[in-house]
């Protein structure tokens, strides 16, 4: 009687431990997917297709010769990113990698969940000896640790890729703006970002987004030849 009771208690403890493991895995999986969704370059999953400087229309169309060559001008950074071909391709590739990571993580979790549920069912039916149950528990815990390691690797790779993309984007824009400004008497080139901008008023005659955008896209197209 004591042996049977002890065996029953051990299996209850074992299945409880596995349930805790499963809950932990689920929390990590959900947290990781949440992180991926909100950490991506855009909160929207929509990928912008076929955009370029030819589809961008500024509020006021001004000839290059009419743009003020001194003082302060601005670039609409929202529009710049939306229509910059390099950024949109890099963003599309990053989102594809994110989707693959999400699918891989979900598949791993579902497989582990199935194994845990099957183990719990068999344990409750008395299909395992105490030794077999303990061995299976260790196996599932090992798979959980492997899942965690895979998650960390995937998350780290995505973060590194995003940081690399952001760094390259900043460098391309800043380098081009410096070259664009040579020979002109600009004191400041400001970045305007709509409602989140600290600029409360702008004169559209100071908007140099279009020539900057055209130049960036032209350089990008040349680099692909």
Tab-separated table of C-alpha atoms in Angstrom:
chain	number	residue	atom	x	y	z
A	1	UNK	CA	0.000	0.000	0.000
A	2	UNK	CA	2.743	2.439	0.956
A	3	UNK	CA	4.664	1.675	-2.247
A	4	UNK	CA	1.561	2.199	-4.392
A	5	UNK	CA	0.715	5.445	-2.604
A	6	UNK	CA	4.286	6.672	-2.916
A	7	UNK	CA	4.278	5.806	-6.622
A	8	UNK	CA	1.008	7.703	-7.066
A	9	UNK	CA	2.389	10.734	-5.231
A	10	UNK	CA	5.589	10.659	-7.267
A	11	UNK	CA	3.623	10.589	-10.533
A	12	UNK	CA	1.404	13.432	-9.342
A	13	UNK	CA	4.481	15.465	-8.502
A	14	UNK	CA	6.058	14.544	-11.829
A	15	UNK	CA	3.029	15.535	-13.891
A	16	UNK	CA	2.707	18.730	-11.860
A	17	UNK	CA	6.345	19.565	-12.634
A	18	UNK	CA	5.752	18.917	-16.327
A	19	UNK	CA	2.682	21.169	-16.233
A	20	UNK	CA	4.812	23.932	-14.744
A	21	UNK	CA	7.399	23.395	-17.466
A	22	UNK	CA	4.709	23.580	-20.143
A	23	UNK	CA	3.284	26.776	-18.658
A	24	UNK	CA	6.771	28.260	-18.606
A	25	UNK	CA	7.345	27.329	-22.233
A	26	UNK	CA	3.997	28.844	-23.198
A	27	UNK	CA	4.813	32.081	-21.363
A	28	UNK	CA	8.171	32.305	-23.124
A	29	UNK	CA	6.629	31.545	-26.512
A	30	UNK	CA	3.905	34.162	-26.124
A	31	UNK	CA	6.386	36.690	-24.766
A	32	UNK	CA	8.766	36.108	-27.651
A	33	UNK	CA	6.060	36.464	-30.289
A	34	UNK	CA	4.855	39.640	-28.555
A	35	UNK	CA	8.415	40.942	-28.592
A	36	UNK	CA	8.868	40.136	-32.268
A	37	UNK	CA	5.618	41.836	-33.220
A	38	UNK	CA	6.296	45.088	-31.405
A	39	UNK	CA	10.075	45.159	-31.872
A	40	UNK	CA	9.899	44.967	-35.649
A	41	UNK	CA	10.677	48.168	-37.630
A	42	UNK	CA	6.962	48.749	-38.077
A	43	UNK	CA	4.060	47.687	-35.860
A	44	UNK	CA	2.115	46.956	-39.009
A	45	UNK	CA	2.688	43.620	-40.683
A	46	UNK	CA	1.837	45.153	-44.064
A	47	UNK	CA	4.796	45.167	-46.427
A	48	UNK	CA	4.994	48.191	-48.686
A	49	UNK	CA	5.354	47.110	-52.299
A	50	UNK	CA	6.340	49.081	-55.407
A	51	UNK	CA	7.109	52.336	-53.652
A	52	UNK	CA	9.719	54.815	-54.781
A	53	UNK	CA	10.373	58.510	-55.191
A	54	UNK	CA	8.104	58.458	-58.263
A	55	UNK	CA	5.084	57.730	-56.033
A	56	UNK	CA	5.874	60.417	-53.469
A	57	UNK	CA	4.111	63.760	-53.839
A	58	UNK	CA	5.083	66.537	-51.413
A	59	UNK	CA	2.486	68.947	-50.057
A	60	UNK	CA	3.836	71.644	-52.370
A	61	UNK	CA	5.732	70.716	-55.536
A	62	UNK	CA	8.758	72.981	-55.805
A	63	UNK	CA	11.470	72.958	-58.451
A	64	UNK	CA	14.981	72.250	-57.154
A	65	UNK	CA	16.063	75.727	-58.198
A	66	UNK	CA	13.323	77.270	-56.046
A	67	UNK	CA	14.338	75.532	-52.819
A	68	UNK	CA	15.943	77.987	-50.430
A	69	UNK	CA	19.704	77.522	-50.384
A	70	UNK	CA	20.336	79.035	-46.981
A	71	UNK	CA	18.968	78.899	-43.463
A	72	UNK	CA	16.856	75.953	-42.309
A	73	UNK	CA	15.207	73.229	-44.391
A	74	UNK	CA	13.545	69.948	-43.445
A	75	UNK	CA	13.054	66.363	-44.579
A	76	UNK	CA	9.824	64.475	-43.956
A	77	UNK	CA	11.373	61.328	-42.484
A	78	UNK	CA	8.093	59.389	-42.505
A	79	UNK	CA	7.741	59.895	-46.251
A	80	UNK	CA	11.441	59.279	-46.785
A	81	UNK	CA	11.274	55.840	-45.163
A	82	UNK	CA	7.983	54.959	-46.823
A	83	UNK	CA	9.404	55.575	-50.302
A	84	UNK	CA	13.092	54.696	-49.822
A	85	UNK	CA	13.593	51.512	-51.842
A	86	UNK	CA	16.584	50.252	-49.836
A	87	UNK	CA	14.686	50.519	-46.544
A	88	UNK	CA	11.569	48.807	-47.854
A	89	UNK	CA	13.514	45.846	-49.228
A	90	UNK	CA	15.518	45.502	-45.997
A	91	UNK	CA	12.313	45.756	-43.962
A	92	UNK	CA	10.602	43.133	-46.122
A	93	UNK	CA	13.524	40.728	-45.662
A	94	UNK	CA	13.586	41.300	-41.897
A	95	UNK	CA	9.846	40.681	-41.601
A	96	UNK	CA	10.232	37.445	-43.582
A	97	UNK	CA	12.920	36.277	-41.154
A	98	UNK	CA	10.678	37.244	-38.248
A	99	UNK	CA	7.811	35.207	-39.700
A	100	UNK	CA	10.034	32.165	-40.155
A	101	UNK	CA	11.206	32.480	-36.542
A	102	UNK	CA	7.611	32.728	-35.311
A	103	UNK	CA	6.575	29.640	-37.276
A	104	UNK	CA	9.588	27.655	-36.089
A	105	UNK	CA	8.979	28.619	-32.471
A	106	UNK	CA	5.279	27.772	-32.677
A	107	UNK	CA	6.010	24.376	-34.245
A	108	UNK	CA	8.536	23.536	-31.537
A	109	UNK	CA	6.127	24.549	-28.809
A	110	UNK	CA	3.230	22.568	-30.290
A	111	UNK	CA	5.383	19.454	-30.567
A	112	UNK	CA	6.556	19.811	-26.970
A	113	UNK	CA	3.014	20.435	-25.769
A	114	UNK	CA	1.874	17.243	-27.481
A	115	UNK	CA	4.628	15.227	-25.820
A	116	UNK	CA	3.809	16.637	-22.388
A	117	UNK	CA	0.103	15.888	-22.735
A	118	UNK	CA	0.851	12.357	-23.916
A	119	UNK	CA	3.203	11.835	-20.971
A	120	UNK	CA	0.627	13.101	-18.496
A	121	UNK	CA	-2.027	10.804	-19.957
A	122	UNK	CA	0.184	7.722	-19.789
A	123	UNK	CA	1.421	8.598	-16.303
A	124	UNK	CA	-2.128	8.853	-15.015
A	125	UNK	CA	-2.918	5.484	-16.597
A	126	UNK	CA	0.060	3.926	-14.806
A	127	UNK	CA	1.848	3.115	-18.054
A	128	UNK	CA	5.285	4.042	-16.659
A	129	UNK	CA	7.357	2.643	-13.873
A	130	UNK	CA	8.757	5.248	-11.516
A	131	UNK	CA	12.132	4.981	-13.233
A	132	UNK	CA	10.625	5.315	-16.716
A	133	UNK	CA	8.572	8.307	-15.627
A	134	UNK	CA	11.586	10.046	-14.121
A	135	UNK	CA	13.587	9.408	-17.287
A	136	UNK	CA	10.811	10.822	-19.484
A	137	UNK	CA	10.521	13.851	-17.226
A	138	UNK	CA	14.240	14.546	-17.623
A	139	UNK	CA	13.906	14.149	-21.382
A	140	UNK	CA	11.102	16.716	-21.534
A	141	UNK	CA	13.019	19.118	-19.319
A	142	UNK	CA	15.978	18.786	-21.684
A	143	UNK	CA	13.748	19.646	-24.630
A	144	UNK	CA	12.456	22.664	-22.754
A	145	UNK	CA	16.026	23.869	-22.198
A	146	UNK	CA	16.764	23.330	-25.878
A	147	UNK	CA	13.639	25.327	-26.745
A	148	UNK	CA	14.832	28.196	-24.537
A	149	UNK	CA	18.268	28.153	-26.163
A	150	UNK	CA	16.725	28.187	-29.641
A	151	UNK	CA	14.459	31.067	-28.661
A	152	UNK	CA	17.411	33.094	-27.368
A	153	UNK	CA	19.381	32.406	-30.541
A	154	UNK	CA	16.525	33.429	-32.831
A	155	UNK	CA	15.733	36.546	-30.835
A	156	UNK	CA	19.384	37.573	-30.705
A	157	UNK	CA	19.773	37.095	-34.452
A	158	UNK	CA	16.698	39.214	-35.197
A	159	UNK	CA	17.796	41.989	-32.842
A	160	UNK	CA	21.275	42.012	-34.404
A	161	UNK	CA	19.794	42.119	-37.901
A	162	UNK	CA	17.518	45.009	-36.992
A	163	UNK	CA	20.376	46.944	-35.385
A	164	UNK	CA	22.519	46.344	-38.471
A	165	UNK	CA	19.718	47.542	-40.755
A	166	UNK	CA	19.146	50.673	-38.644
A	167	UNK	CA	22.858	51.461	-38.598
A	168	UNK	CA	23.202	51.050	-42.368
A	169	UNK	CA	20.060	53.107	-42.967
A	170	UNK	CA	21.300	55.977	-40.803
A	171	UNK	CA	24.696	55.925	-42.490
A	172	UNK	CA	23.256	55.943	-46.007
A	173	UNK	CA	20.904	58.843	-45.253
A	174	UNK	CA	23.416	60.910	-43.295
A	175	UNK	CA	26.195	60.402	-45.845
A	176	UNK	CA	23.932	61.413	-48.710
A	177	UNK	CA	22.558	64.456	-46.867
A	178	UNK	CA	26.126	65.645	-46.241
A	179	UNK	CA	26.985	65.331	-49.927
A	180	UNK	CA	23.693	66.946	-50.939
A	181	UNK	CA	24.412	69.919	-48.672
A	182	UNK	CA	27.819	70.698	-50.163
A	183	UNK	CA	27.807	74.021	-51.972
A	184	UNK	CA	24.601	75.059	-50.262
A	185	UNK	CA	24.314	77.352	-47.260
A	186	UNK	CA	22.060	75.262	-45.062
A	187	UNK	CA	22.498	75.918	-41.364
A	188	UNK	CA	20.211	73.075	-40.303
A	189	UNK	CA	18.434	70.167	-41.988
A	190	UNK	CA	15.656	69.058	-39.665
A	191	UNK	CA	13.798	65.758	-39.601
A	192	UNK	CA	10.008	66.155	-39.562
A	193	UNK	CA	7.957	63.176	-38.321
A	194	UNK	CA	4.342	64.345	-38.225
A	195	UNK	CA	2.515	64.413	-34.896
A	196	UNK	CA	5.505	63.095	-32.951
A	197	UNK	CA	7.742	65.882	-34.241
A	198	UNK	CA	8.877	68.758	-32.051
A	199	UNK	CA	8.332	71.046	-35.053
A	200	UNK	CA	4.950	72.720	-34.581
A	201	UNK	CA	4.914	74.607	-37.883
A	202	UNK	CA	6.667	74.143	-41.203
A	203	UNK	CA	6.777	76.148	-44.390
A	204	UNK	CA	6.426	73.645	-47.234
A	205	UNK	CA	8.768	75.709	-49.380
A	206	UNK	CA	11.551	74.462	-47.075
A	207	UNK	CA	10.778	70.776	-47.780
A	208	UNK	CA	13.754	69.051	-49.440
A	209	UNK	CA	12.377	65.516	-49.016
A	210	UNK	CA	11.867	64.876	-52.742
A	211	UNK	CA	15.396	65.694	-53.971
A	212	UNK	CA	16.887	63.769	-51.038
A	213	UNK	CA	14.627	60.797	-51.779
A	214	UNK	CA	15.413	60.846	-55.496
A	215	UNK	CA	19.125	60.944	-54.791
A	216	UNK	CA	19.004	58.094	-52.275
A	217	UNK	CA	16.973	55.862	-54.570
A	218	UNK	CA	19.207	56.633	-57.533
A	219	UNK	CA	22.300	55.666	-55.526
A	220	UNK	CA	20.597	52.480	-54.378
A	221	UNK	CA	19.616	51.499	-57.926
A	222	UNK	CA	23.164	52.131	-59.127
A	223	UNK	CA	24.570	49.960	-56.321
A	224	UNK	CA	22.483	46.994	-57.512
A	225	UNK	CA	23.810	47.109	-61.082
